[in-house]
Amino acid sequence: MKASLIKFFYVLSAVFLYSLMATSTAFAATIVVDTPGHPSVPVLPALPGDCDTAVLNDCSFEEAITKANKDAGADDIVFNMLGFFPSWSLNISAPIAITEALTIDGYTQPWTSTPNTVPAPGLSDAILNVMIDGSGLKPGENCFDINTLAAGDPVLIKGLAIGNCPNHGMNITGSNITIQGSYIGTRLNGTVAAPNGGDGIYVDLAHDIFIGGANPADRNVISGNVGNGIMFSDSVNGSDIEGNFIGLDKTGLVGLGNGGHGVSMGDRKSPVSISGNNVGNGPSDLGDGKRNYISGNALAGVYASGTWTTKAFGWVQVDNNYIGTDVNGTVAIPNIFGGVIGEITDDFKIQNNLISGNKGHGVWMFADTPNLLHSNRNGIFSNKIGTDSTGLNALGNGGAGVYFGDGMNRNYIGDSSIVGSGNIIAFNRGKGVIIYEDIAKFTVDDNKIETNSIFGNTGLGIDLDNDGVTLNDANDADTGANSLQNYPIVESALYAGGNTTITGSLHSVPLRDNYRIEVFSNNTADPTGYGEGETYLGSTTIAALDAFGDGTFSVVVAGDYSGKFITATATDKSLYTSEFGPMLDGDLSVTKTSTGATKQGDNVTFTITVSNSAGPNNASSVQVKDLLSGFTFASSTASQGTYTSSTGIWDVGTLTFGSSATLTISAQVSSCGNLSNTASITRSGQFDGNTANNTSTVNLAGITCTPVAGGRPTGGGSGAPLPGSAALTDEVGGEVIADKYCTDYTFSPKEAGKITRYEFAKLMLDFNCYETPQSMPEGEKSFTDYPRGGVYEDPEVKAALIAMYFAADEGILGGYPDGTLRPFEPVVYAEASKILYNSINGNSLNYAPVFTLLPKNLNGIEWFFKYFIFLIDLVDDDYLNPSDVVSDMDAKRMVDFVLEKYPK
């Protein structure tokens, strides 16, 4: 039954298509391919025929080609091969020769054939069902030989997979030939290679060849071939390669590289004429539909070679492609030899591309050394070279961003006369730009490098002769790449009134005129001390140098570039550009001294001096950090700039060459033992090649702790006891607190679920002992039973412990003789105990309105006093009263609050 239905459908389809043939004019025939020629699973028996009659199952693809070449006028070849499977692999026995106007549409094969509808980077939904398989051809034969050179008739081929050909998938000579929506070098699924032994598409002596197009349906997958993906050999003009995946599978996410170049233009065997061709051809009105994705190939992504001496057909362009990445431009799928290679090229324009993730150089251009053939007037504009598609993240090439070799003259890497032509050249594993000349061969000169963003590369931003920094010489008399143009020296970058004024000088050829100076800022310093050019700021022109070869410049740019690293380049009127000059340089140093201090509580003065004594330039945006630790800040005085004690930052500002600035900090010693304090230079707008003198430390050794009655340390308080607590002999809750190292009291029975303030105070007092408590009756506890870091289930005890620790650790302030809290005197365990004890014995103190806070202690003090009083004070009068108690729930709330804000 199923077979009968298939046969019935086959007959209906065939009758319909043959009816088209019958009604066609002699000049526009539709030829239906209805048999694979030797089908493995035929629906009807294959009959020999020549496609001239409406006999079912008698027209193979090869017979259809023969008929089309015999017919006058344009023909359409469509497909109607029906069987149990919609997909067919047509094993041809001879090359498919096309000599006149013809359209071959593989998408006419019934059932599931569908051209792609999804723009990149979306996944293609194309379904191809017709494959031309050349595995039966003789060695050296191509699957398609298309030669319309004499007639110039248009040819359109779409919807085919073409693979397993001994030589090229397509060999094209002629004009007006379009290849769209096909897979060349893969199986029908577009993900498995069916390699052609030569190039995917080979074009020679041709013009107006169109491979791909701006629409999603036009996209070809040209991958998996042994040779190049596409080869334009000799005299190929006015042709476009648009919207293709070349070296990727149909998803655009997986490499399926060709064994040669992705796209190759020119064979270098002899001078060739290749002009007016476009690879990519820029954005279209469909967005980026014309963009090619050229990645994963064994040689270069794009290779161009030829002596192109005329621009009669316009520049050869590689425009708006992704070269070396996946379809999203975020993952490297490298072309092994590099992104774009140009050899003996003239008028070759590389613009608007993403060239990243390749193994070799991003762009590599050179000339024919043996024959002294130069490469001229090539332009590299508005590309991202070494970044991802956003231009922000690293996806570097394995070599330099751009490499110009021998014979490269009068070429452009960015051009100030073209708005927006600057490139981003960043994150490459080699140098940013290399201009190399082998003097034994021939010159490399007049190469202009302007308005680019060059940063984050491994090595110099620009290197003339590829030998590291080329130092300036007298009168710029040396020779080499770009005439080894001397670089400018940036001498100052001063911010005022919303603008930064950058000044400097250039020494070069005496009396020479029209030097363009470009200035740049960098977020980080290059380790060589010679800058890159992360952000182009602006330019000026030195009209003429004096008789000694000297000139000065000044550039005013909007904004504050304090803390940035400023550098510059010079471009001679002959258009050769220098390396980046040295970053604005100031060798800063810092020294520190202190007055003597011997014990906790002593006052101490630190004196910090920062100097720019070694120069050679002014130093801007200087910043020094000195954050006190073990000392309590009192005051500071700076000879210039401002000091913020909470952060320890001294913003010095600008230090002119030969000047210095001084900061004094007054403080009190708040700890004991061996103390130290360090001042470090943390920022400057200039490169500092000597960082050994950027830090200075003073040491205060053997600081003794200050004792109080009973021998307990105070941690920096006055040591004077509060009224009513000198002897600590009062009875509290029936227990005696003796004047000795440790108390021997016991816990009195407490109310169920509550802890009294008396017991809380006793816990705190007992904790301050440094010796084992006196013998205690069984079942009684002191703070030594609750060591720091223990785990306690009793919320009241836990609250008491945490509160006490917190009070000491956060540096609660106090001045004990008058019972108030004052700045600069941290409270430690014993003093916190005395405060609470004093309040219990009728000397209640209202802490809230009288204490002064330092910024660093604000949170701790406010919590300890205000929150604790709030929990315990039942009458809400901001006093601690003898009758106040704290419940289990309140104590737990206190604990939870502390642990959340100040985890211990």
mmCIF file with all atom_site columns, C-alpha atoms in Angstrom, residues 340-344 363-367 402-408:
data_model
loop_
_atom_site.group_PDB
_atom_site.id
_atom_site.type_symbol
_atom_site.label_atom_id
_atom_site.label_alt_id
_atom_site.label_comp_id
_atom_site.label_asym_id
_atom_site.label_entity_id
_atom_site.label_seq_id
_atom_site.pdbx_PDB_ins_code
_atom_site.Cartn_x
_atom_site.Cartn_y
_atom_site.Cartn_z
_atom_site.occupancy
_atom_site.B_iso_or_equiv
_atom_site.pdbx_formal_charge
_atom_site.auth_seq_id
_atom_site.auth_comp_id
_atom_site.auth_asym_id
_atom_site.auth_atom_id
_atom_site.pdbx_PDB_model_num
ATOM 1  C CA . VAL A 1 340 ? 44.929 37.725 6.451  1.00 0.00 ? 340 VAL A CA 1
ATOM 2  C CA . ILE A 1 341 ? 48.134 37.411 4.430  1.00 0.00 ? 341 ILE A CA 1
ATOM 3  C CA . GLY A 1 342 ? 48.985 39.809 1.592  1.00 0.00 ? 342 GLY A CA 1
ATOM 4  C CA . GLU A 1 343 ? 51.960 39.169 -0.704 1.00 0.00 ? 343 GLU A CA 1
ATOM 5  C CA . ILE A 1 344 ? 52.869 41.673 -3.456 1.00 0.00 ? 344 ILE A CA 1
ATOM 6  C CA . VAL A 1 363 ? 47.507 40.545 9.329  1.00 0.00 ? 363 VAL A CA 1
ATOM 7  C CA . TRP A 1 364 ? 50.800 39.688 7.617  1.00 0.00 ? 364 TRP A CA 1
ATOM 8  C CA . MET A 1 365 ? 51.853 41.617 4.499  1.00 0.00 ? 365 MET A CA 1
ATOM 9  C CA . PHE A 1 366 ? 55.106 41.481 2.547  1.00 0.00 ? 366 PHE A CA 1
ATOM 10 C CA . ALA A 1 367 ? 56.469 41.680 -0.976 1.00 0.00 ? 367 ALA A CA 1
ATOM 11 C CA . VAL A 1 402 ? 49.898 43.449 12.159 1.00 0.00 ? 402 VAL A CA 1
ATOM 12 C CA . TYR A 1 403 ? 53.239 42.528 10.544 1.00 0.00 ? 403 TYR A CA 1
ATOM 13 C CA . PHE A 1 404 ? 54.620 44.473 7.556  1.00 0.00 ? 404 PHE A CA 1
ATOM 14 C CA . GLY A 1 405 ? 57.681 42.847 6.002  1.00 0.00 ? 405 GLY A CA 1
ATOM 15 C CA . ASP A 1 406 ? 60.102 43.724 3.201  1.00 0.00 ? 406 ASP A CA 1
ATOM 16 C CA . GLY A 1 407 ? 58.875 45.853 0.316  1.00 0.00 ? 407 GLY A CA 1
ATOM 17 C CA . MET A 1 408 ? 55.890 47.382 2.144  1.00 0.00 ? 408 MET A CA 1
#
